[in-house]
XYZ file of C-alpha atoms in Angstrom:
585
model
C -12.509 7.570 -1.169
C -9.483 7.923 -3.653
C -7.882 7.167 -0.247
C -8.787 4.306 0.645
C -8.095 2.911 -3.105
C -4.853 3.480 -2.818
C -4.932 1.957 0.370
C -6.362 -1.141 -1.320
C -9.708 -0.986 0.284
C -13.034 -1.411 -2.388
C -15.351 -1.748 0.457
C -14.399 1.812 2.119
C -14.074 3.295 -1.165
C -17.403 2.654 -2.536
C -18.935 3.848 0.351
C -17.499 6.982 0.135
C -18.439 7.304 -3.521
C -21.221 6.420 -3.339
C -22.036 9.414 -0.330
C -19.901 11.572 -3.414
C -22.514 10.562 -6.461
C -25.597 11.134 -4.334
C -24.178 14.590 -3.075
C -23.450 15.546 -6.204
C -26.674 14.692 -8.116
C -28.377 16.074 -5.391
C -26.457 19.584 -6.454
C -26.595 18.696 -10.032
C -22.729 18.743 -10.551
C -22.533 16.621 -13.729
C -18.199 16.675 -13.988
C -18.914 15.714 -9.604
C -21.062 13.225 -10.463
C -18.573 11.552 -13.156
C -15.666 11.528 -10.852
C -17.540 10.039 -8.021
C -18.684 6.777 -10.843
C -14.998 6.836 -11.812
C -14.317 5.804 -8.805
C -16.982 3.625 -8.113
C -15.754 1.976 -11.618
C -12.127 1.490 -9.618
C -13.152 0.402 -6.581
C -15.167 -2.256 -8.417
C -12.029 -3.685 -10.218
C -10.449 -3.822 -7.094
C -13.692 -6.296 -5.753
C -13.042 -7.970 -8.763
C -16.978 -7.073 -9.667
C -16.811 -6.471 -12.982
C -20.213 -6.860 -14.439
C -20.802 -3.781 -12.106
C -18.087 -1.730 -12.839
C -18.746 -2.041 -16.475
C -22.403 -1.211 -15.873
C -21.340 1.993 -14.338
C -19.108 2.512 -17.608
C -21.705 2.019 -19.924
C -23.995 5.000 -18.705
C -20.666 7.207 -18.503
C -19.836 10.425 -21.353
C -16.736 11.667 -22.776
C -13.105 11.757 -20.406
C -14.988 9.756 -18.072
C -16.025 6.779 -19.592
C -12.853 6.519 -21.173
C -11.363 6.479 -18.099
C -13.149 3.646 -16.795
C -11.981 1.619 -20.115
C -9.084 2.023 -19.266
C -9.394 0.558 -16.160
C -11.295 -2.248 -17.147
C -8.685 -2.870 -19.893
C -5.925 -2.553 -17.647
C -7.456 -4.769 -14.561
C -7.125 -7.623 -17.784
C -3.644 -7.058 -18.696
C -2.047 -6.275 -15.554
C -3.118 -9.430 -14.266
C -0.436 -11.689 -13.186
C 0.603 -14.773 -15.535
C -0.413 -12.818 -18.562
C -2.760 -15.647 -19.284
C -3.740 -15.307 -22.923
C -7.940 -14.965 -21.676
C -7.298 -11.739 -19.599
C -5.380 -10.529 -22.950
C -8.478 -11.024 -25.099
C -10.713 -9.908 -21.956
C -8.808 -6.816 -21.870
C -8.860 -6.072 -25.836
C -12.361 -6.088 -25.762
C -12.308 -3.063 -23.366
C -9.288 -1.666 -25.512
C -11.577 -1.573 -29.200
C -14.017 -0.436 -27.572
C -11.985 2.797 -25.903
C -9.976 3.072 -29.312
C -14.015 3.559 -30.915
C -14.593 6.688 -27.906
C -10.983 7.995 -28.471
C -11.847 8.638 -32.350
C -14.999 10.525 -31.516
C -13.349 12.745 -29.429
C -10.661 14.285 -31.175
C -8.477 15.446 -28.601
C -4.863 14.905 -28.750
C -4.383 14.018 -25.456
C -7.169 11.260 -25.374
C -5.504 9.755 -28.557
C -2.126 10.039 -26.771
C -3.295 7.963 -23.223
C -5.200 5.194 -25.424
C -1.600 5.078 -27.394
C -0.245 4.340 -24.084
C -3.118 2.361 -23.087
C -2.509 0.022 -27.160
C 1.445 0.396 -25.770
C 1.732 -1.311 -22.745
C -1.056 -4.007 -23.655
C 1.778 -5.243 -26.622
C 3.938 -4.824 -23.799
C 1.758 -7.738 -21.975
C 1.320 -9.686 -25.031
C 5.393 -9.461 -25.445
C 5.239 -7.655 -28.875
C 7.961 -5.452 -27.731
C 8.751 -3.397 -31.106
C 4.746 -2.473 -31.025
C 4.300 -1.555 -28.123
C 7.391 0.866 -27.925
C 6.000 1.997 -30.789
C 2.986 3.816 -29.250
C 5.076 5.746 -27.112
C 7.377 6.596 -29.923
C 4.256 7.827 -31.691
C 3.855 10.291 -28.765
C 7.193 11.340 -28.266
C 7.402 12.551 -31.555
C 4.232 14.794 -31.412
C 5.798 17.171 -28.990
C 8.755 17.000 -30.695
C 7.390 18.103 -33.817
C 5.035 21.096 -31.643
C 8.874 21.855 -30.201
C 7.115 21.033 -26.345
C 10.225 19.618 -24.760
C 8.078 19.478 -21.218
C 5.224 16.790 -22.854
C 7.996 15.547 -24.366
C 9.810 15.013 -21.677
C 7.101 13.081 -20.236
C 6.653 10.572 -22.797
C 10.361 9.733 -22.702
C 9.640 8.893 -18.479
C 6.728 6.891 -19.786
C 8.429 4.638 -22.496
C 11.382 3.962 -19.707
C 8.945 3.149 -17.385
C 6.777 0.888 -18.994
C 8.913 -1.268 -21.339
C 9.798 -4.684 -19.363
C 13.300 -4.732 -18.312
C 16.380 -7.621 -19.307
C 19.292 -7.381 -20.852
C 18.168 -6.603 -24.687
C 15.952 -3.866 -23.727
C 18.625 -1.782 -20.953
C 20.018 0.511 -23.296
C 16.868 1.355 -24.519
C 15.495 2.238 -20.707
C 18.556 3.788 -19.936
C 18.759 6.742 -22.912
C 14.803 6.762 -22.191
C 15.149 8.364 -18.401
C 18.116 10.396 -19.712
C 16.568 11.801 -22.896
C 13.704 12.384 -19.711
C 16.226 13.736 -17.264
C 17.509 16.558 -19.984
C 14.631 17.311 -22.161
C 12.530 18.249 -18.191
C 15.889 20.696 -17.553
C 15.745 22.302 -20.943
C 11.953 23.403 -19.451
C 13.046 24.572 -16.748
C 11.415 21.853 -14.566
C 13.708 20.797 -11.702
C 11.607 18.224 -9.674
C 11.071 15.939 -12.954
C 14.064 15.660 -13.806
C 15.850 14.727 -10.686
C 12.838 12.218 -10.172
C 14.211 11.220 -13.617
C 17.710 10.413 -11.975
C 16.458 8.714 -9.549
C 14.662 6.788 -12.931
C 18.586 6.166 -13.869
C 20.218 5.519 -10.568
C 17.334 3.178 -10.116
C 18.519 0.704 -13.324
C 22.752 1.750 -12.593
C 21.572 -0.181 -9.774
C 20.112 -3.517 -12.235
C 23.367 -3.352 -13.731
C 25.735 -3.598 -10.738
C 27.122 -0.333 -11.067
C 26.381 0.219 -7.548
C 28.514 3.435 -6.614
C 27.751 5.028 -9.348
C 23.143 4.762 -7.863
C 23.839 5.444 -4.654
C 25.869 8.419 -5.769
C 23.002 9.181 -7.685
C 20.192 9.090 -5.547
C 22.318 11.354 -3.135
C 22.416 13.796 -4.841
C 18.622 13.859 -5.694
C 18.168 13.391 -1.686
C 20.151 16.387 -1.215
C 18.244 18.078 -3.906
C 14.911 17.343 -3.540
C 13.883 19.023 0.322
C 15.261 22.117 -1.173
C 12.315 22.469 -3.987
C 10.199 22.110 -0.945
C 9.515 18.268 -1.775
C 8.694 16.943 0.999
C 7.158 13.412 0.103
C 10.744 11.704 0.087
C 10.501 7.494 2.276
C 11.171 6.289 -1.009
C 14.084 8.148 -1.995
C 15.513 7.334 1.733
C 14.712 3.370 0.478
C 15.924 3.592 -2.825
C 19.243 5.251 -1.301
C 19.377 2.792 2.039
C 18.906 -0.273 -0.348
C 21.809 0.803 -2.621
C 23.884 1.150 0.933
C 22.904 -2.501 1.837
C 23.859 -3.817 -1.332
C 27.230 -2.361 -1.231
C 27.531 -3.635 2.358
C 27.257 -0.474 4.645
C 24.129 -1.863 6.892
C 24.817 0.989 9.207
C 24.234 3.711 6.539
C 20.925 1.535 5.000
C 19.163 1.278 8.815
C 19.637 5.338 9.181
C 18.116 5.701 5.926
C 15.385 3.372 6.494
C 15.044 4.727 9.789
C 14.861 7.965 8.472
C 12.565 7.368 5.683
C 10.169 5.776 8.688
C 10.228 9.330 10.755
C 9.379 10.961 7.099
C 6.665 9.117 6.920
C 4.963 9.595 9.891
C 5.476 12.957 9.488
C 2.962 12.997 6.468
C 0.860 10.573 8.622
C 0.669 8.332 5.673
C 1.614 4.633 5.871
C 0.674 3.268 1.818
C 4.826 2.830 2.456
C 5.034 1.449 5.146
C 5.400 -2.622 4.030
C 7.937 -1.523 1.940
C 10.652 -0.107 4.501
C 9.506 -2.042 7.460
C 10.362 -4.875 5.364
C 13.946 -3.211 4.077
C 14.699 -2.893 7.768
C 13.927 -6.525 8.392
C 15.628 -6.978 5.473
C 19.080 -5.050 7.202
C 18.166 -7.316 10.470
C 19.047 -10.144 8.565
C 21.918 -9.610 7.252
C 23.207 -8.357 9.873
C 21.595 -12.065 11.306
C 19.477 -10.320 14.255
C 17.331 -13.303 13.837
C 14.455 -11.946 16.569
C 14.615 -8.362 15.006
C 14.364 -9.397 11.283
C 11.566 -11.555 12.208
C 9.133 -9.031 14.281
C 9.819 -6.941 10.866
C 9.491 -9.501 8.499
C 5.865 -10.167 10.088
C 5.288 -6.728 10.597
C 6.124 -6.464 6.532
C 3.656 -9.002 5.761
C 0.694 -7.728 7.282
C 1.378 -4.170 5.916
C 1.345 -5.673 2.045
C -1.123 -8.322 2.756
C -3.369 -4.741 3.128
C -2.455 -4.178 0.979
C -2.793 -7.063 -1.999
C 0.884 -5.617 -2.578
C 2.719 -8.916 -4.956
C 5.608 -8.585 -3.027
C 4.584 -10.987 -0.273
C 6.412 -13.884 -0.657
C 9.550 -12.963 -0.111
C 8.979 -11.997 3.820
C 6.521 -14.655 3.612
C 9.924 -16.813 2.582
C 11.993 -15.226 5.583
C 9.285 -16.049 8.240
C 9.856 -19.459 7.352
C 13.865 -19.295 7.376
C 13.739 -17.544 10.105
C 11.211 -19.722 11.880
C 13.537 -22.543 11.231
C 16.843 -20.615 12.293
C 14.962 -20.413 16.142
C 14.360 -24.164 15.877
C 10.612 -24.219 15.491
C 9.781 -26.452 12.551
C 6.360 -26.675 13.521
C 5.480 -23.328 13.405
C 7.372 -22.574 10.262
C 5.135 -25.464 8.392
C 2.326 -24.685 10.145
C 2.985 -20.489 8.603
C 3.626 -21.734 5.389
C 0.754 -24.283 4.696
C -1.932 -21.504 6.447
C 0.077 -18.784 3.552
C 0.038 -20.412 0.730
C -3.337 -21.339 0.962
C -4.293 -17.649 1.303
C -1.957 -16.412 -0.988
C -1.636 -18.921 -4.284
C 1.079 -18.144 -6.265
C 0.342 -17.158 -9.608
C 4.181 -16.043 -11.109
C 6.787 -18.193 -11.747
C 8.864 -16.307 -9.505
C 6.108 -16.160 -6.373
C 6.485 -19.961 -6.375
C 10.067 -19.985 -6.931
C 10.119 -18.907 -2.878
C 6.803 -20.449 -2.353
C 9.464 -23.815 -3.354
C 12.266 -22.436 -1.666
C 10.204 -21.977 1.842
C 8.730 -26.061 1.474
C 12.343 -26.809 0.617
C 14.301 -25.722 3.559
C 11.019 -27.505 6.226
C 12.158 -30.802 4.627
C 15.501 -30.164 4.808
C 15.276 -29.236 8.072
C 13.319 -31.839 8.605
C 15.804 -34.490 7.303
C 13.654 -34.945 3.912
C 16.427 -34.338 1.874
C 15.070 -36.546 -1.512
C 11.868 -34.032 -0.820
C 13.779 -31.407 -0.412
C 16.069 -31.930 -3.534
C 12.914 -32.155 -5.501
C 11.717 -28.572 -4.100
C 15.080 -26.838 -4.422
C 15.085 -28.230 -7.988
C 11.345 -27.439 -9.010
C 12.721 -23.624 -7.318
C 15.843 -23.487 -10.443
C 13.410 -24.454 -12.419
C 10.744 -21.644 -11.713
C 13.471 -19.841 -11.514
C 14.212 -19.630 -15.242
C 10.414 -18.719 -16.272
C 10.228 -15.740 -13.972
C 13.399 -14.467 -15.811
C 11.382 -15.023 -19.251
C 8.303 -13.542 -18.052
C 9.955 -10.530 -17.139
C 9.992 -9.868 -20.380
C 6.146 -9.333 -21.065
C 6.198 -8.122 -17.104
C 5.685 -4.492 -17.137
C 4.473 -4.789 -13.228
C 8.017 -4.968 -12.513
C 7.806 -3.307 -8.685
C 11.559 -1.608 -7.924
C 12.463 -3.954 -4.497
C 15.408 -4.980 -3.153
C 14.102 -8.763 -2.326
C 16.821 -10.651 -0.654
C 15.060 -13.831 -0.680
C 14.845 -13.928 -4.687
C 18.129 -13.183 -5.381
C 19.581 -16.524 -3.111
C 17.936 -19.742 -5.347
C 20.770 -21.029 -7.021
C 23.485 -20.083 -4.134
C 20.208 -22.367 -1.707
C 20.517 -24.963 -4.214
C 25.073 -25.197 -3.965
C 24.872 -25.311 -0.543
C 22.778 -27.948 -0.252
C 24.909 -30.331 -1.865
C 27.550 -28.971 -0.401
C 26.361 -29.839 2.776
C 25.595 -33.573 1.204
C 28.874 -33.934 0.059
C 27.734 -34.270 -3.371
C 30.506 -30.730 -4.509
C 30.009 -32.007 -8.758
C 26.635 -30.844 -8.458
C 27.027 -27.840 -6.208
C 29.468 -26.444 -8.490
C 27.426 -24.606 -11.824
C 24.459 -23.542 -8.842
C 27.524 -21.891 -6.938
C 28.550 -20.529 -10.180
C 25.809 -19.146 -11.626
C 25.141 -17.828 -7.552
C 27.807 -14.772 -8.303
C 26.015 -13.646 -11.549
C 22.669 -11.208 -11.492
C 19.823 -12.578 -11.783
C 17.522 -10.594 -13.276
C 19.055 -7.471 -13.615
C 19.493 -7.243 -10.156
C 23.129 -6.837 -8.876
C 23.922 -10.699 -5.972
C 24.123 -9.066 -2.468
C 27.598 -9.011 -0.012
C 26.408 -11.048 1.873
C 25.179 -13.858 -0.783
C 28.862 -13.095 -3.031
C 30.656 -14.339 0.374
C 29.385 -16.872 1.415
C 29.250 -17.950 -2.277
C 33.192 -17.689 -2.608
C 32.783 -19.531 1.189
C 31.230 -22.590 -0.327
C 33.314 -22.544 -4.117
C 36.484 -22.644 -1.588
C 34.945 -26.142 0.005
C 34.798 -27.343 -3.141
C 37.813 -26.757 -5.064
C 39.542 -28.013 -1.430
C 37.156 -31.580 -1.783
C 38.756 -31.712 -5.624
C 42.369 -30.876 -4.776
C 42.566 -27.229 -6.671
C 44.527 -25.766 -4.166
C 44.976 -22.531 -5.742
C 41.555 -22.202 -7.253
C 40.634 -22.598 -3.264
C 43.011 -20.000 -2.058
C 41.432 -17.756 -4.662
C 37.860 -18.291 -2.896
C 38.904 -18.453 0.133
C 40.690 -13.901 0.075
C 37.006 -12.976 -2.065
C 35.528 -14.889 1.071
C 37.883 -12.618 3.231
C 37.142 -9.224 0.990
C 33.794 -9.804 1.263
C 33.479 -10.486 4.565
C 35.529 -7.413 5.896
C 33.298 -5.639 3.731
C 30.543 -6.218 5.539
C 31.301 -6.718 9.032
C 33.544 -4.369 11.065
C 33.480 -3.626 15.143
C 32.829 0.249 13.873
C 29.494 -0.450 11.331
C 28.494 -2.873 14.047
C 28.972 0.018 17.325
C 26.574 2.636 14.878
C 24.311 -0.023 13.731
C 23.595 -0.790 17.752
C 24.119 3.590 18.411
C 21.194 4.212 15.909
C 19.442 1.177 17.160
C 19.229 2.512 20.274
C 18.434 6.341 19.067
C 15.573 5.253 16.948
C 14.224 3.545 19.709
C 15.551 6.220 22.117
C 13.079 8.606 19.817
C 10.451 6.361 19.271
C 9.717 6.070 23.467
C 9.685 9.844 23.741
C 6.939 10.110 20.821
C 5.034 6.880 22.925
C 5.633 8.768 26.037
C 5.000 12.606 24.300
C 1.586 10.235 23.161
C 0.601 8.835 26.042
C 1.300 12.555 27.929
C -0.926 14.123 25.147
C -3.260 10.695 26.311
C -2.922 11.758 29.260
C -3.886 15.433 28.749
C -7.244 14.510 26.735
C -8.229 12.013 29.107
C -8.196 15.559 31.955
C -9.781 16.903 29.240
C -12.598 14.043 28.581
C -12.612 13.984 32.667
C -13.183 17.929 33.160
C -15.493 17.292 30.826
C -17.554 14.591 32.272
C -17.296 16.098 35.730
C -19.065 19.287 33.929
C -21.268 17.105 32.463
C -22.656 15.515 35.771
C -22.443 19.063 37.061
C -24.918 19.546 34.356
C -27.157 16.132 34.742
C -27.241 17.075 38.608
C -27.878 20.336 38.929
C -30.689 19.661 35.518
C -32.383 17.282 37.803
C -32.764 19.404 40.370
C -34.004 21.927 38.740
C -36.433 19.507 36.973
C -37.257 18.943 40.466
C -38.138 21.841 41.822
C -40.084 22.957 38.814
C -41.649 19.330 39.676
C -42.647 20.757 42.510
C -44.091 24.213 41.609
C -45.840 22.770 38.788
C -47.266 20.003 41.528
C -48.202 22.884 43.914
C -49.922 24.843 41.344
C -51.868 22.106 40.138
C -53.106 21.099 44.087
C -54.400 25.054 44.024
C -55.882 24.192 41.010
C -57.893 21.339 42.578
C -58.553 23.383 45.310
C -59.734 26.434 43.936
C -62.062 24.429 41.324
C -62.929 22.629 44.253
C -64.116 26.291 46.341
C -65.034 26.672 43.000
C -67.621 24.174 42.411
C -69.013 24.748 46.327
C -69.709 28.255 45.047
C -71.289 27.055 42.346
C -73.267 23.983 43.864
C -74.420 27.406 46.691
C -75.176 29.778 43.645
C -77.758 27.337 42.359
C -79.151 26.869 46.063
C -79.658 30.981 46.385
C -81.610 31.370 42.566
C -83.555 28.439 43.170
C -84.711 30.065 46.347
C -85.419 33.199 45.105
C -87.156 31.570 42.391
C -89.196 29.989 44.962
C -89.714 32.963 46.961
C -90.208 35.474 43.738
C -92.498 32.971 42.863
C -94.295 32.667 46.089
C -94.435 36.131 45.636
C -95.744 36.193 42.268
C -98.512 33.912 42.989
C -99.194 36.268 46.598
C -99.994 39.829 44.230
C -102.219 37.456 41.971
C -104.224 36.241 44.300
C -104.217 40.363 45.451
C -104.999 41.033 41.790
C -108.260 38.704 42.296
C -109.630 39.499 45.534
C -109.498 43.869 44.738
C -111.111 42.497 41.033
């Protein structure tokens, strides 16, 4: 049930949770029964069947009731858009949770409820109050001298604090403190995870070399501690290498992540890995391969209700346009938007970009401009919304980085250079704590070269051209291109080997099935033969019995005739004796 929850398949989760509950009731296992009900509650929340989830929570007790109330509250707190109605509903459950916590007199329960309150106030935009609840937990463990527990809450503070310019120092400080305390407590694995969090924020700040160095250390040390689940760590480093223009290293790391995922027989990270693989092929200008992997990634993400599906959808539209399939791009986007109506500004930004791309490709430039201006407005709103968003997914979404570049390029292509300049300058600055990718830097400097040349500013134009050459050289070299091709061939070869091995195993299984089928056929034939023999014997016995019955009946008849004859003779003899006695008398 829990595995299906992780895969966002609530109906399957409910099927198994229901069995868990029934079996626990039969075995009178109260704790396991409550756990089963909790899984039912979570699955119903995922299905948005709140009435059923509430009904389950109403009959729960103790810690399990707390967990159900937390699940219900966060179902509304974390809904995209931070709508007031959702936050008010969340508060209703939080009040019940707080009241129940007060009756339990448990430090762990109290601290957990504080964390729920902290996340709620983050979503409401009250940063000070939200951080206050986490810091209260930190102070308690400081006073008790428990470094590992204190480290845990420093880490939680860093994870859930919304990230933007005003909070970046606090977030980094929290992760640095967590790492120091985990090391002092002797928990090396958690210390490395904290370093990975630090690297992530260094990357978002644009300190990409430092982020890559820190993540390389994490990736080298975790396996030595026996940690085998590495897809996420390899993917992070792949993103940093891609940001540095090291496409060959990025590809190598993503393929390593996919191998690791396959070895674990898990696919929770498949969508993210395949999207990153598509991003690599996109910046390499291999449209066919990038489209292939974007489509696969989108299918994997949609099945899990992933909130990052809009980036791959935009790339599928853009790739289809570049392939000359305008009708296919429009049909795909129309269906996608109907099935996945965007709620957040960041998602609306990408949908507006896609419609702008289609309109521009069709030559409808006024319509395209309207979509692009909407795209910029949504971009600004998304930046503001991120200040209240604790559900920030670490994800290198190339599509979200290019809005200002897109409208700048549009105006350059229309020879409206004055309109283009401010957007192109904006494209060179990080958006929402995310570094500008090298390919955007390269292409933006080329566009600024054209803008400055048109304006007659030759000195600036030369500088822009030199910067373009610099970034172009750092991205593409013959050696890197060859290595990417070699890695691709190597991966495909390994995949073929795995496929051949799988086919061989399937052939062996089929042969075993065939052998079993042959044996089963022989057994059936033998059984039929034996059945026929037994049937023949039974029939013969039946015939013999019938014959014996007839003989017996004949004997009985003859016996009856003989008895009647004897009776008749006896009767005659008696009559003769009576006559003689009468005569004698």
